[in-house]
């Protein structure tokens, strides 16, 4: 089986996972973190080149403050708990999104994880946090002021430069929700009803199998 080079995943369904079990949404997010760590370990172990995870969108700032605060707290807790483990895995982490919207403590964590993993040789892991696809494009176009606008220039100046080969969205909805607008131009799209906390390596394999069954023509003919 062929592994896609760049997989992107929209981690959705934490809240519904919890609600269906009579738990709080917070507990769903807590389980989501565990599932994410397992996913990172697995994809790195099979030598995936690049994984982009959508963990918090620019639109998610509009959720109730209690939920937003909880999610930010999870980042701080998760950083403490998994810092060493993630570093030892050898993955190279990039935090992508509207950083200035994050509180200083989280901005500091983002900088620290990037610095601590920058010479790692494992999977490239893009953590999209406070991320919006349209916002990334605006930021990119601003960098190009005065230059000739070409596809190549735009691509080279994005935060995430590589096109996505396979997009996975958990949680049953079939939409992009302002994720990697540009990079998804020719991605294969895989939607599953599985809520993210229940998403296991077998589900990832299932998505890769789907990917392998697609004929990627890029507009040409086979
Ligand atoms: C995804 O789960 C995690 C974030 C967006 C932070 P949700 O919180 O969107 O869960 P549902 O979609 O309400 O079930
Ligand atoms: C998309 O999920 C964002 C993340 C998973 C981080 P949402 O739950 O926020 O998206 P909508 O509201 O269903 O579009
Ligand atoms: Mg959701």
PDB file of C-alpha atoms and ligand atoms in Angstrom:
ATOM      1  CA  UNK A   1       0.000   0.000   0.000  1.00  0.00           C
ATOM      2  CA  UNK A   2       1.191   3.489  -0.838  1.00  0.00           C
ATOM      3  CA  UNK A   3       1.367   6.022   1.951  1.00  0.00           C
ATOM      4  CA  UNK A   4       0.256   9.542   1.036  1.00  0.00           C
ATOM      5  CA  UNK A   5       3.039  12.078   1.602  1.00  0.00           C
ATOM      6  CA  UNK A   6       0.983  14.693   3.375  1.00  0.00           C
ATOM      7  CA  UNK A   7      -2.095  13.817   5.403  1.00  0.00           C
ATOM      8  CA  UNK A   8      -4.283  16.491   6.983  1.00  0.00           C
ATOM      9  CA  UNK A   9      -6.914  15.717   9.578  1.00  0.00           C
ATOM     10  CA  UNK A  10      -9.830  17.662  11.016  1.00  0.00           C
ATOM     11  CA  UNK A  11     -10.178  16.366  14.549  1.00  0.00           C
ATOM     12  CA  UNK A  12     -13.911  16.670  15.011  1.00  0.00           C
ATOM     13  CA  UNK A  13     -16.562  15.149  17.254  1.00  0.00           C
ATOM     14  CA  UNK A  14     -15.052  15.436  20.741  1.00  0.00           C
ATOM     15  CA  UNK A  15     -18.130  17.167  22.106  1.00  0.00           C
ATOM     16  CA  UNK A  16     -20.638  14.750  20.629  1.00  0.00           C
ATOM     17  CA  UNK A  17     -18.547  11.799  21.717  1.00  0.00           C
ATOM     18  CA  UNK A  18     -18.833  13.026  25.305  1.00  0.00           C
ATOM     19  CA  UNK A  19     -22.468  14.070  25.146  1.00  0.00           C
ATOM     20  CA  UNK A  20     -23.542  10.661  23.880  1.00  0.00           C
ATOM     21  CA  UNK A  21     -21.867   9.134  26.904  1.00  0.00           C
ATOM     22  CA  UNK A  22     -23.468  11.605  29.318  1.00  0.00           C
ATOM     23  CA  UNK A  23     -20.089  13.252  29.898  1.00  0.00           C
ATOM     24  CA  UNK A  24     -19.107  16.913  29.660  1.00  0.00           C
ATOM     25  CA  UNK A  25     -17.684  18.355  26.423  1.00  0.00           C
ATOM     26  CA  UNK A  26     -14.470  18.932  28.363  1.00  0.00           C
ATOM     27  CA  UNK A  27     -14.095  15.226  28.906  1.00  0.00           C
ATOM     28  CA  UNK A  28     -14.459  14.757  25.181  1.00  0.00           C
ATOM     29  CA  UNK A  29     -11.611  17.172  24.545  1.00  0.00           C
ATOM     30  CA  UNK A  30      -9.501  15.398  27.145  1.00  0.00           C
ATOM     31  CA  UNK A  31     -10.006  12.079  25.337  1.00  0.00           C
ATOM     32  CA  UNK A  32      -9.304  13.844  22.067  1.00  0.00           C
ATOM     33  CA  UNK A  33      -5.836  14.780  23.296  1.00  0.00           C
ATOM     34  CA  UNK A  34      -5.096  11.129  24.073  1.00  0.00           C
ATOM     35  CA  UNK A  35      -6.307  10.059  20.645  1.00  0.00           C
ATOM     36  CA  UNK A  36      -4.128  12.760  19.070  1.00  0.00           C
ATOM     37  CA  UNK A  37      -0.997  11.596  20.856  1.00  0.00           C
ATOM     38  CA  UNK A  38      -1.668   8.019  19.696  1.00  0.00           C
ATOM     39  CA  UNK A  39      -2.244   9.222  16.139  1.00  0.00           C
ATOM     40  CA  UNK A  40       1.041  11.137  16.134  1.00  0.00           C
ATOM     41  CA  UNK A  41       2.936   8.127  17.461  1.00  0.00           C
ATOM     42  CA  UNK A  42       1.371   5.837  14.903  1.00  0.00           C
ATOM     43  CA  UNK A  43       1.815   8.039  11.854  1.00  0.00           C
ATOM     44  CA  UNK A  44       5.406   8.762  12.833  1.00  0.00           C
ATOM     45  CA  UNK A  45       6.073   5.043  13.339  1.00  0.00           C
ATOM     46  CA  UNK A  46       4.903   4.196   9.831  1.00  0.00           C
ATOM     47  CA  UNK A  47       7.150   7.003   8.520  1.00  0.00           C
ATOM     48  CA  UNK A  48       4.521   9.349   7.237  1.00  0.00           C
ATOM     49  CA  UNK A  49       6.328  12.408   5.909  1.00  0.00           C
ATOM     50  CA  UNK A  50       3.913  15.111   6.988  1.00  0.00           C
ATOM     51  CA  UNK A  51       0.804  15.356   9.155  1.00  0.00           C
ATOM     52  CA  UNK A  52      -1.265  18.519   9.597  1.00  0.00           C
ATOM     53  CA  UNK A  53      -3.791  18.452  12.420  1.00  0.00           C
ATOM     54  CA  UNK A  54      -6.623  20.942  12.853  1.00  0.00           C
ATOM     55  CA  UNK A  55      -6.928  21.334  16.594  1.00  0.00           C
ATOM     56  CA  UNK A  56      -8.491  24.800  17.036  1.00  0.00           C
ATOM     57  CA  UNK A  57      -9.851  27.118  14.370  1.00  0.00           C
ATOM     58  CA  UNK A  58     -10.012  30.905  14.268  1.00  0.00           C
ATOM     59  CA  UNK A  59     -13.800  30.421  14.339  1.00  0.00           C
ATOM     60  CA  UNK A  60     -13.539  28.324  17.513  1.00  0.00           C
ATOM     61  CA  UNK A  61     -12.702  31.547  19.407  1.00  0.00           C
ATOM     62  CA  UNK A  62     -16.438  32.251  19.237  1.00  0.00           C
ATOM     63  CA  UNK A  63     -17.250  29.318  21.528  1.00  0.00           C
ATOM     64  CA  UNK A  64     -18.247  30.002  25.136  1.00  0.00           C
ATOM     65  CA  UNK A  65     -15.328  31.329  27.169  1.00  0.00           C
ATOM     66  CA  UNK A  66     -15.443  28.354  29.520  1.00  0.00           C
ATOM     67  CA  UNK A  67     -14.834  25.934  26.644  1.00  0.00           C
ATOM     68  CA  UNK A  68     -12.113  28.081  25.099  1.00  0.00           C
ATOM     69  CA  UNK A  69     -10.390  28.400  28.470  1.00  0.00           C
ATOM     70  CA  UNK A  70     -10.623  24.674  28.957  1.00  0.00           C
ATOM     71  CA  UNK A  71      -9.031  23.989  25.583  1.00  0.00           C
ATOM     72  CA  UNK A  72      -6.208  26.454  26.259  1.00  0.00           C
ATOM     73  CA  UNK A  73      -5.668  24.803  29.627  1.00  0.00           C
ATOM     74  CA  UNK A  74      -5.433  21.448  27.877  1.00  0.00           C
ATOM     75  CA  UNK A  75      -2.596  22.757  25.743  1.00  0.00           C
ATOM     76  CA  UNK A  76      -0.701  23.797  28.867  1.00  0.00           C
ATOM     77  CA  UNK A  77      -1.416  20.488  30.615  1.00  0.00           C
ATOM     78  CA  UNK A  78      -0.701  18.456  27.507  1.00  0.00           C
ATOM     79  CA  UNK A  79       2.582  20.267  26.983  1.00  0.00           C
ATOM     80  CA  UNK A  80       3.715  19.419  30.502  1.00  0.00           C
ATOM     81  CA  UNK A  81       2.633  15.814  30.194  1.00  0.00           C
ATOM     82  CA  UNK A  82       3.774  14.921  26.683  1.00  0.00           C
ATOM     83  CA  UNK A  83       6.655  17.345  26.086  1.00  0.00           C
ATOM     84  CA  UNK A  84       9.423  14.801  26.544  1.00  0.00           C
ATOM     85  CA  UNK A  85       7.575  11.966  24.835  1.00  0.00           C
ATOM     86  CA  UNK A  86       6.898  14.002  21.715  1.00  0.00           C
ATOM     87  CA  UNK A  87      10.453  15.275  21.603  1.00  0.00           C
ATOM     88  CA  UNK A  88      11.880  11.763  21.959  1.00  0.00           C
ATOM     89  CA  UNK A  89       9.660  10.554  19.125  1.00  0.00           C
ATOM     90  CA  UNK A  90      11.706  12.719  16.813  1.00  0.00           C
ATOM     91  CA  UNK A  91       8.832  14.569  15.169  1.00  0.00           C
ATOM     92  CA  UNK A  92       9.446  18.098  13.982  1.00  0.00           C
ATOM     93  CA  UNK A  93       6.657  20.404  15.109  1.00  0.00           C
ATOM     94  CA  UNK A  94       5.429  23.617  13.554  1.00  0.00           C
ATOM     95  CA  UNK A  95       2.585  25.567  15.147  1.00  0.00           C
ATOM     96  CA  UNK A  96       0.526  27.291  12.490  1.00  0.00           C
ATOM     97  CA  UNK A  97      -2.156  29.922  12.967  1.00  0.00           C
ATOM     98  CA  UNK A  98      -2.939  33.381  14.300  1.00  0.00           C
ATOM     99  CA  UNK A  99      -0.441  33.272  17.128  1.00  0.00           C
ATOM    100  CA  UNK A 100      -1.036  36.793  18.411  1.00  0.00           C
ATOM    101  CA  UNK A 101      -4.568  35.761  19.371  1.00  0.00           C
ATOM    102  CA  UNK A 102      -3.114  33.250  21.836  1.00  0.00           C
ATOM    103  CA  UNK A 103      -2.268  34.263  25.369  1.00  0.00           C
ATOM    104  CA  UNK A 104       1.470  34.785  26.034  1.00  0.00           C
ATOM    105  CA  UNK A 105       1.849  31.497  27.922  1.00  0.00           C
ATOM    106  CA  UNK A 106       0.589  29.515  24.928  1.00  0.00           C
ATOM    107  CA  UNK A 107       2.671  31.553  22.489  1.00  0.00           C
ATOM    108  CA  UNK A 108       5.665  30.653  24.596  1.00  0.00           C
ATOM    109  CA  UNK A 109       4.780  26.958  24.480  1.00  0.00           C
ATOM    110  CA  UNK A 110       4.432  27.132  20.698  1.00  0.00           C
ATOM    111  CA  UNK A 111       7.900  28.687  20.408  1.00  0.00           C
ATOM    112  CA  UNK A 112       9.401  26.177  22.815  1.00  0.00           C
ATOM    113  CA  UNK A 113       8.056  23.102  21.007  1.00  0.00           C
ATOM    114  CA  UNK A 114       9.267  24.421  17.687  1.00  0.00           C
ATOM    115  CA  UNK A 115      12.729  25.210  19.047  1.00  0.00           C
ATOM    116  CA  UNK A 116      12.983  21.888  20.862  1.00  0.00           C
ATOM    117  CA  UNK A 117      12.057  19.814  17.814  1.00  0.00           C
ATOM    118  CA  UNK A 118      13.518  21.795  14.934  1.00  0.00           C
ATOM    119  CA  UNK A 119      16.479  19.510  14.299  1.00  0.00           C
ATOM    120  CA  UNK A 120      14.416  16.333  14.638  1.00  0.00           C
ATOM    121  CA  UNK A 121      14.382  14.074  11.617  1.00  0.00           C
ATOM    122  CA  UNK A 122      11.016  12.358  12.047  1.00  0.00           C
ATOM    123  CA  UNK A 123       7.593  13.265  10.700  1.00  0.00           C
ATOM    124  CA  UNK A 124       6.803  16.910  10.035  1.00  0.00           C
ATOM    125  CA  UNK A 125       3.885  17.715  12.291  1.00  0.00           C
ATOM    126  CA  UNK A 126       1.934  20.912  11.662  1.00  0.00           C
ATOM    127  CA  UNK A 127      -0.303  21.770  14.579  1.00  0.00           C
ATOM    128  CA  UNK A 128      -2.957  24.131  13.243  1.00  0.00           C
ATOM    129  CA  UNK A 129      -4.067  26.058  16.264  1.00  0.00           C
ATOM    130  CA  UNK A 130      -6.009  29.313  16.130  1.00  0.00           C
ATOM    131  CA  UNK A 131      -5.777  28.502  12.441  1.00  0.00           C
ATOM    132  CA  UNK A 132      -7.915  29.649   9.536  1.00  0.00           C
ATOM    133  CA  UNK A 133      -7.225  28.880   5.897  1.00  0.00           C
ATOM    134  CA  UNK A 134      -8.381  32.276   4.665  1.00  0.00           C
ATOM    135  CA  UNK A 135      -6.296  34.006   7.333  1.00  0.00           C
ATOM    136  CA  UNK A 136      -3.216  32.044   6.237  1.00  0.00           C
ATOM    137  CA  UNK A 137      -3.776  33.237   2.680  1.00  0.00           C
ATOM    138  CA  UNK A 138      -4.088  36.861   3.770  1.00  0.00           C
ATOM    139  CA  UNK A 139      -0.869  36.574   5.778  1.00  0.00           C
ATOM    140  CA  UNK A 140       0.849  35.046   2.769  1.00  0.00           C
ATOM    141  CA  UNK A 141      -0.343  37.706   0.319  1.00  0.00           C
ATOM    142  CA  UNK A 142       0.924  40.411   2.684  1.00  0.00           C
ATOM    143  CA  UNK A 143       4.398  38.841   2.599  1.00  0.00           C
ATOM    144  CA  UNK A 144       4.322  39.125  -1.201  1.00  0.00           C
ATOM    145  CA  UNK A 145       3.699  42.845  -1.353  1.00  0.00           C
ATOM    146  CA  UNK A 146       5.596  44.342  -4.263  1.00  0.00           C
ATOM    147  CA  UNK A 147       6.412  40.960  -5.756  1.00  0.00           C
ATOM    148  CA  UNK A 148       4.880  39.283  -8.744  1.00  0.00           C
ATOM    149  CA  UNK A 149       2.021  37.071  -7.636  1.00  0.00           C
ATOM    150  CA  UNK A 150       2.427  33.582  -9.031  1.00  0.00           C
ATOM    151  CA  UNK A 151       1.226  30.196  -7.874  1.00  0.00           C
ATOM    152  CA  UNK A 152       4.791  29.233  -7.034  1.00  0.00           C
ATOM    153  CA  UNK A 153       5.424  32.400  -4.976  1.00  0.00           C
ATOM    154  CA  UNK A 154       2.227  31.933  -3.025  1.00  0.00           C
ATOM    155  CA  UNK A 155       2.962  28.265  -2.417  1.00  0.00           C
ATOM    156  CA  UNK A 156       6.507  29.013  -1.233  1.00  0.00           C
ATOM    157  CA  UNK A 157       5.326  31.641   1.226  1.00  0.00           C
ATOM    158  CA  UNK A 158       2.525  29.717   2.882  1.00  0.00           C
ATOM    159  CA  UNK A 159       3.094  28.416   6.402  1.00  0.00           C
ATOM    160  CA  UNK A 160       2.393  24.921   5.122  1.00  0.00           C
ATOM    161  CA  UNK A 161       3.979  24.599   1.708  1.00  0.00           C
ATOM    162  CA  UNK A 162       3.162  21.064   0.666  1.00  0.00           C
ATOM    163  CA  UNK A 163      -0.111  20.172  -0.980  1.00  0.00           C
ATOM    164  CA  UNK A 164      -2.269  17.759   0.987  1.00  0.00           C
ATOM    165  CA  UNK A 165      -2.662  14.305  -0.545  1.00  0.00           C
ATOM    166  CA  UNK A 166      -5.300  12.971   1.814  1.00  0.00           C
ATOM    167  CA  UNK A 167      -7.710  14.884   4.043  1.00  0.00           C
ATOM    168  CA  UNK A 168      -9.483  13.000   6.813  1.00  0.00           C
ATOM    169  CA  UNK A 169     -12.390  14.484   8.751  1.00  0.00           C
ATOM    170  CA  UNK A 170     -13.806  12.617  11.722  1.00  0.00           C
ATOM    171  CA  UNK A 171     -17.188  13.255  13.337  1.00  0.00           C
ATOM    172  CA  UNK A 172     -19.496  12.828  10.358  1.00  0.00           C
ATOM    173  CA  UNK A 173     -19.643  16.320   8.831  1.00  0.00           C
ATOM    174  CA  UNK A 174     -18.510  16.736   5.265  1.00  0.00           C
ATOM    175  CA  UNK A 175     -17.031  20.203   5.109  1.00  0.00           C
ATOM    176  CA  UNK A 176     -13.675  21.953   5.198  1.00  0.00           C
ATOM    177  CA  UNK A 177     -14.471  24.517   7.955  1.00  0.00           C
ATOM    178  CA  UNK A 178     -11.780  26.959   6.776  1.00  0.00           C
ATOM    179  CA  UNK A 179      -8.944  24.445   7.031  1.00  0.00           C
ATOM    180  CA  UNK A 180      -6.110  24.431   4.474  1.00  0.00           C
ATOM    181  CA  UNK A 181      -7.958  26.143   1.620  1.00  0.00           C
ATOM    182  CA  UNK A 182      -5.023  26.366  -0.773  1.00  0.00           C
ATOM    183  CA  UNK A 183      -3.263  23.128   0.090  1.00  0.00           C
ATOM    184  CA  UNK A 184      -6.410  21.038  -0.278  1.00  0.00           C
ATOM    185  CA  UNK A 185      -6.863  21.957  -3.948  1.00  0.00           C
ATOM    186  CA  UNK A 186      -6.260  18.380  -5.148  1.00  0.00           C
ATOM    187  CA  UNK A 187      -6.531  16.333  -1.968  1.00  0.00           C
ATOM    188  CA  UNK A 188      -8.510  13.126  -1.766  1.00  0.00           C
ATOM    189  CA  UNK A 189     -11.244  13.643   0.812  1.00  0.00           C
ATOM    190  CA  UNK A 190     -12.118  10.968   3.356  1.00  0.00           C
ATOM    191  CA  UNK A 191     -14.989  11.480   5.782  1.00  0.00           C
ATOM    192  CA  UNK A 192     -15.769   9.127   8.631  1.00  0.00           C
ATOM    193  CA  UNK A 193     -18.551   9.117  11.218  1.00  0.00           C
ATOM    194  CA  UNK A 194     -16.102   8.007  13.907  1.00  0.00           C
ATOM    195  CA  UNK A 195     -15.774  10.679  16.590  1.00  0.00           C
ATOM    196  CA  UNK A 196     -12.187  11.745  17.069  1.00  0.00           C
ATOM    197  CA  UNK A 197     -11.723  10.255  20.583  1.00  0.00           C
ATOM    198  CA  UNK A 198     -12.591   6.864  19.056  1.00  0.00           C
ATOM    199  CA  UNK A 199     -10.299   7.306  16.053  1.00  0.00           C
ATOM    200  CA  UNK A 200      -7.740   4.490  16.121  1.00  0.00           C
ATOM    201  CA  UNK A 201      -4.855   3.463  13.913  1.00  0.00           C
ATOM    202  CA  UNK A 202      -7.185   1.016  12.147  1.00  0.00           C
ATOM    203  CA  UNK A 203      -9.323   4.007  11.130  1.00  0.00           C
ATOM    204  CA  UNK A 204      -6.259   5.773   9.816  1.00  0.00           C
ATOM    205  CA  UNK A 205      -5.368   2.645   7.811  1.00  0.00           C
ATOM    206  CA  UNK A 206      -8.908   2.606   6.447  1.00  0.00           C
ATOM    207  CA  UNK A 207      -8.446   6.145   5.152  1.00  0.00           C
ATOM    208  CA  UNK A 208      -5.133   5.195   3.537  1.00  0.00           C
ATOM    209  CA  UNK A 209      -6.846   2.235   1.895  1.00  0.00           C
ATOM    210  CA  UNK A 210      -9.488   4.588   0.509  1.00  0.00           C
ATOM    211  CA  UNK A 211      -6.699   6.821  -0.783  1.00  0.00           C
ATOM    212  CA  UNK A 212      -5.067   3.877  -2.522  1.00  0.00           C
ATOM    213  CA  UNK A 213      -8.282   3.069  -4.324  1.00  0.00           C
ATOM    214  CA  UNK A 214      -8.536   6.491  -5.901  1.00  0.00           C
ATOM    215  CA  UNK A 215      -7.195   7.227  -9.328  1.00  0.00           C
ATOM    216  CA  UNK A 216      -5.447  10.572  -9.055  1.00  0.00           C
ATOM    217  CA  UNK A 217      -5.630  12.092 -12.476  1.00  0.00           C
ATOM    218  CA  UNK A 218      -5.035  15.772 -11.664  1.00  0.00           C
ATOM    219  CA  UNK A 219      -7.271  16.694 -14.509  1.00  0.00           C
ATOM    220  CA  UNK A 220      -5.432  14.535 -17.007  1.00  0.00           C
ATOM    221  CA  UNK A 221      -6.437  11.237 -18.502  1.00  0.00           C
ATOM    222  CA  UNK A 222      -5.268   7.768 -17.608  1.00  0.00           C
TER     223      UNK A 222
HETATM  224  C1  LIG B   1     -13.361  19.130  17.757  1.00  0.00           C
HETATM  225  O1  LIG B   1     -14.450  18.703  18.475  1.00  0.00           O
HETATM  226  C2  LIG B   1     -12.367  19.881  18.607  1.00  0.00           C
HETATM  227  C3  LIG B   1     -12.408  21.327  18.419  1.00  0.00           C
HETATM  228  C4  LIG B   1     -13.029  21.964  17.479  1.00  0.00           C
HETATM  229  C5  LIG B   1     -11.674  22.133  19.376  1.00  0.00           C
HETATM  230  P1  LIG B   1     -15.741  19.598  18.671  1.00  0.00           P
HETATM  231  O2  LIG B   1     -15.576  20.355  19.932  1.00  0.00           O
HETATM  232  O3  LIG B   1     -16.031  20.391  17.488  1.00  0.00           O
HETATM  233  O4  LIG B   1     -16.833  18.463  18.864  1.00  0.00           O
HETATM  234  P2  LIG B   1     -18.284  18.450  18.287  1.00  0.00           P
HETATM  235  O5  LIG B   1     -18.167  18.669  16.807  1.00  0.00           O
HETATM  236  O6  LIG B   1     -19.031  19.528  18.969  1.00  0.00           O
HETATM  237  O7  LIG B   1     -18.784  17.086  18.610  1.00  0.00           O
HETATM  238  C1  LIG B   2     -13.456  22.319  12.784  1.00  0.00           C
HETATM  239  O1  LIG B   2     -14.398  21.773  13.649  1.00  0.00           O
HETATM  240  C2  LIG B   2     -12.321  22.880  13.550  1.00  0.00           C
HETATM  241  C3  LIG B   2     -11.518  21.914  14.266  1.00  0.00           C
HETATM  242  C4  LIG B   2     -11.679  20.612  14.291  1.00  0.00           C
HETATM  243  C5  LIG B   2     -10.410  22.440  14.997  1.00  0.00           C
HETATM  244  P1  LIG B   2     -15.665  22.611  14.136  1.00  0.00           P
HETATM  245  O2  LIG B   2     -16.491  21.696  14.931  1.00  0.00           O
HETATM  246  O3  LIG B   2     -15.219  23.853  14.757  1.00  0.00           O
HETATM  247  O4  LIG B   2     -16.333  22.969  12.738  1.00  0.00           O
HETATM  248  P2  LIG B   2     -17.835  23.214  12.334  1.00  0.00           P
HETATM  249  O5  LIG B   2     -18.374  24.233  13.277  1.00  0.00           O
HETATM  250  O6  LIG B   2     -18.517  21.904  12.440  1.00  0.00           O
HETATM  251  O7  LIG B   2     -17.737  23.688  10.931  1.00  0.00           O
HETATM  252 MG1  LIG B   3     -17.151  20.102  15.795  1.00  0.00          MG
END
